[in-house]
Amino acid sequence: MRVVWPLLVALCATGCATAPQQPDFRGYFADNNAAAAAGPQAQQEFFRRSQHPDFTDSTCELGDLTVQLDPAWSTLRPDPGFTADGVVPRGEVWAIGVEVTTRVNGSATGHQIGSQHLVVLDGRTFGFAPCPQ
């Protein structure tokens, strides 16, 4: 079998791109869950300081609610087409599947699986605070 190197080189030069390096979001999820364990005020503060800077006016009060997020790491993927309220956030956008558990006064009030979007901007990780209905 004959390998056609010039053809392979040409194909890679025109269409092969390296996949973006996956960020390490373990700290974000650990900080979120530590804040949830510390209570609603600590979690509200976490969401305030980790909210994407383009969307700081898009937060809401959680009251007595806390939100635990358990990521499914194998689902982490870039999501450059993501928009929040029709606006493309600045930075490198990633999506990951998460298991979400909400609690009030330590008792589980909700449990679901969904997607979480995180953005790496200027070397920091930002998210989008939940706004439960």
Short mmCIF file of C-alpha atoms in Angstrom, two decimals:
data_model
loop_
_atom_site.label_atom_id
_atom_site.label_comp_id
_atom_site.label_asym_id
_atom_site.label_seq_id
_atom_site.Cartn_x
_atom_site.Cartn_y
_atom_site.Cartn_z
CA MET A 1 0.00 0.00 0.00
CA ARG A 2 1.40 3.36 -1.00
CA VAL A 3 0.93 6.36 1.31
CA VAL A 4 0.32 9.63 -0.45
CA TRP A 5 2.01 12.07 1.94
CA PRO A 6 1.58 15.23 -0.14
CA LEU A 7 -2.17 14.59 -0.25
CA LEU A 8 -2.36 14.04 3.52
CA VAL A 9 -0.31 17.17 4.21
CA ALA A 10 -2.54 19.22 1.89
CA LEU A 11 -5.71 17.89 3.52
CA CYS A 12 -4.46 18.71 7.00
CA ALA A 13 -3.29 22.15 5.95
CA THR A 14 -6.74 23.00 4.59
CA GLY A 15 -9.08 21.27 6.98
CA CYS A 16 -7.39 19.64 9.94
CA ALA A 17 -7.49 21.74 13.07
CA THR A 18 -6.42 20.76 16.50
CA ALA A 19 -9.20 20.55 19.05
CA PRO A 20 -9.12 23.31 21.64
CA GLN A 21 -7.49 22.32 24.89
CA GLN A 22 -10.13 21.54 27.48
CA PRO A 23 -10.08 23.91 30.43
CA ASP A 24 -10.00 22.55 33.95
CA PHE A 25 -13.38 23.49 35.40
CA ARG A 26 -13.02 21.36 38.55
CA GLY A 27 -12.42 24.47 40.68
CA TYR A 28 -15.60 26.14 39.43
CA PHE A 29 -17.77 23.15 40.36
CA ALA A 30 -15.97 22.60 43.68
CA ASP A 31 -16.47 26.28 44.60
CA ASN A 32 -20.13 26.15 43.57
CA ASN A 33 -20.83 23.06 45.64
CA ALA A 34 -18.89 24.39 48.65
CA ALA A 35 -20.97 27.57 48.48
CA ALA A 36 -24.17 25.52 48.23
CA ALA A 37 -23.14 23.52 51.30
CA ALA A 38 -22.45 26.77 53.17
CA GLY A 39 -25.97 28.03 52.47
CA PRO A 40 -27.99 30.37 50.28
CA GLN A 41 -26.05 33.56 51.07
CA ALA A 42 -22.70 31.95 50.25
CA GLN A 43 -24.10 30.55 47.05
CA GLN A 44 -25.63 33.87 46.03
CA GLU A 45 -22.19 35.46 46.52
CA PHE A 46 -20.54 32.71 44.43
CA PHE A 47 -23.00 33.30 41.59
CA ARG A 48 -22.47 37.06 41.83
CA ARG A 49 -18.67 36.84 41.55
CA SER A 50 -18.66 34.10 38.89
CA GLN A 51 -21.33 35.66 36.65
CA HIS A 52 -20.04 36.44 33.14
CA PRO A 53 -19.19 40.16 33.13
CA ASP A 54 -21.41 40.82 30.09
CA PHE A 55 -24.44 39.53 32.00
CA THR A 56 -24.11 40.96 35.52
CA ASP A 57 -27.58 42.46 35.22
CA SER A 58 -29.05 39.01 34.45
CA THR A 59 -29.09 37.54 37.93
CA CYS A 60 -31.89 36.95 40.37
CA GLU A 61 -32.23 36.25 44.07
CA LEU A 62 -32.39 32.58 44.99
CA GLY A 63 -33.99 33.10 48.40
CA ASP A 64 -33.47 29.95 50.49
CA LEU A 65 -32.54 27.83 47.46
CA THR A 66 -29.12 26.25 46.87
CA VAL A 67 -27.96 24.56 43.69
CA GLN A 68 -25.54 21.65 43.64
CA LEU A 69 -23.94 20.87 40.26
CA ASP A 70 -22.37 17.52 39.46
CA PRO A 71 -20.67 17.56 36.03
CA ALA A 72 -20.42 14.65 33.60
CA TRP A 73 -16.82 15.32 32.50
CA SER A 74 -17.01 13.17 29.38
CA THR A 75 -19.59 15.59 27.94
CA LEU A 76 -17.37 18.69 28.07
CA ARG A 77 -17.23 20.29 24.63
CA PRO A 78 -16.67 23.70 23.01
CA ASP A 79 -19.89 25.53 22.14
CA PRO A 80 -18.93 28.60 20.09
CA GLY A 81 -22.51 29.04 18.80
CA PHE A 82 -24.01 29.55 22.27
CA THR A 83 -25.94 32.75 22.96
CA ALA A 84 -27.46 34.00 26.20
CA ASP A 85 -30.60 36.03 25.55
CA GLY A 86 -29.48 36.35 21.92
CA VAL A 87 -26.04 37.71 22.84
CA VAL A 88 -22.79 35.86 22.17
CA PRO A 89 -20.69 36.08 25.35
CA ARG A 90 -17.09 37.19 25.04
CA GLY A 91 -14.57 34.42 25.65
CA GLU A 92 -14.25 30.73 24.92
CA VAL A 93 -17.61 29.05 25.54
CA TRP A 94 -17.89 25.46 26.75
CA ALA A 95 -20.88 23.26 27.54
CA ILE A 96 -21.05 20.31 29.91
CA GLY A 97 -23.81 18.02 31.07
CA VAL A 98 -24.64 18.43 34.74
CA GLU A 99 -26.84 16.78 37.30
CA VAL A 100 -28.57 19.58 39.21
CA THR A 101 -29.97 19.20 42.71
CA THR A 102 -31.80 22.09 44.34
CA ARG A 103 -32.32 22.26 48.09
CA VAL A 104 -34.20 24.45 50.54
CA ASN A 105 -33.13 24.19 54.18
CA GLY A 106 -31.12 21.07 53.35
CA SER A 107 -34.06 19.18 51.80
CA ALA A 108 -33.95 18.30 48.11
CA THR A 109 -36.65 20.14 46.20
CA GLY A 110 -35.61 19.36 42.63
CA HIS A 111 -33.37 17.10 40.62
CA GLN A 112 -32.70 17.17 36.89
CA ILE A 113 -30.07 16.75 34.21
CA GLY A 114 -29.21 19.67 31.97
CA SER A 115 -26.41 21.60 30.33
CA GLN A 116 -24.19 24.18 31.97
CA HIS A 117 -22.35 26.77 29.91
CA LEU A 118 -19.05 28.12 31.19
CA VAL A 119 -16.81 30.72 29.59
CA VAL A 120 -13.07 31.21 29.85
CA LEU A 121 -12.37 34.94 29.55
CA ASP A 122 -9.04 36.57 30.41
CA GLY A 123 -7.92 33.34 32.12
CA ARG A 124 -10.93 33.20 34.47
CA THR A 125 -13.98 30.94 34.44
CA PHE A 126 -17.40 32.54 34.35
CA GLY A 127 -20.87 31.09 34.28
CA PHE A 128 -24.47 32.17 34.12
CA ALA A 129 -26.34 32.23 37.42
CA PRO A 130 -29.54 30.20 37.50
CA CYS A 131 -32.84 31.94 37.81
CA PRO A 132 -35.39 29.34 38.91
CA GLN A 133 -39.01 30.06 38.17
#
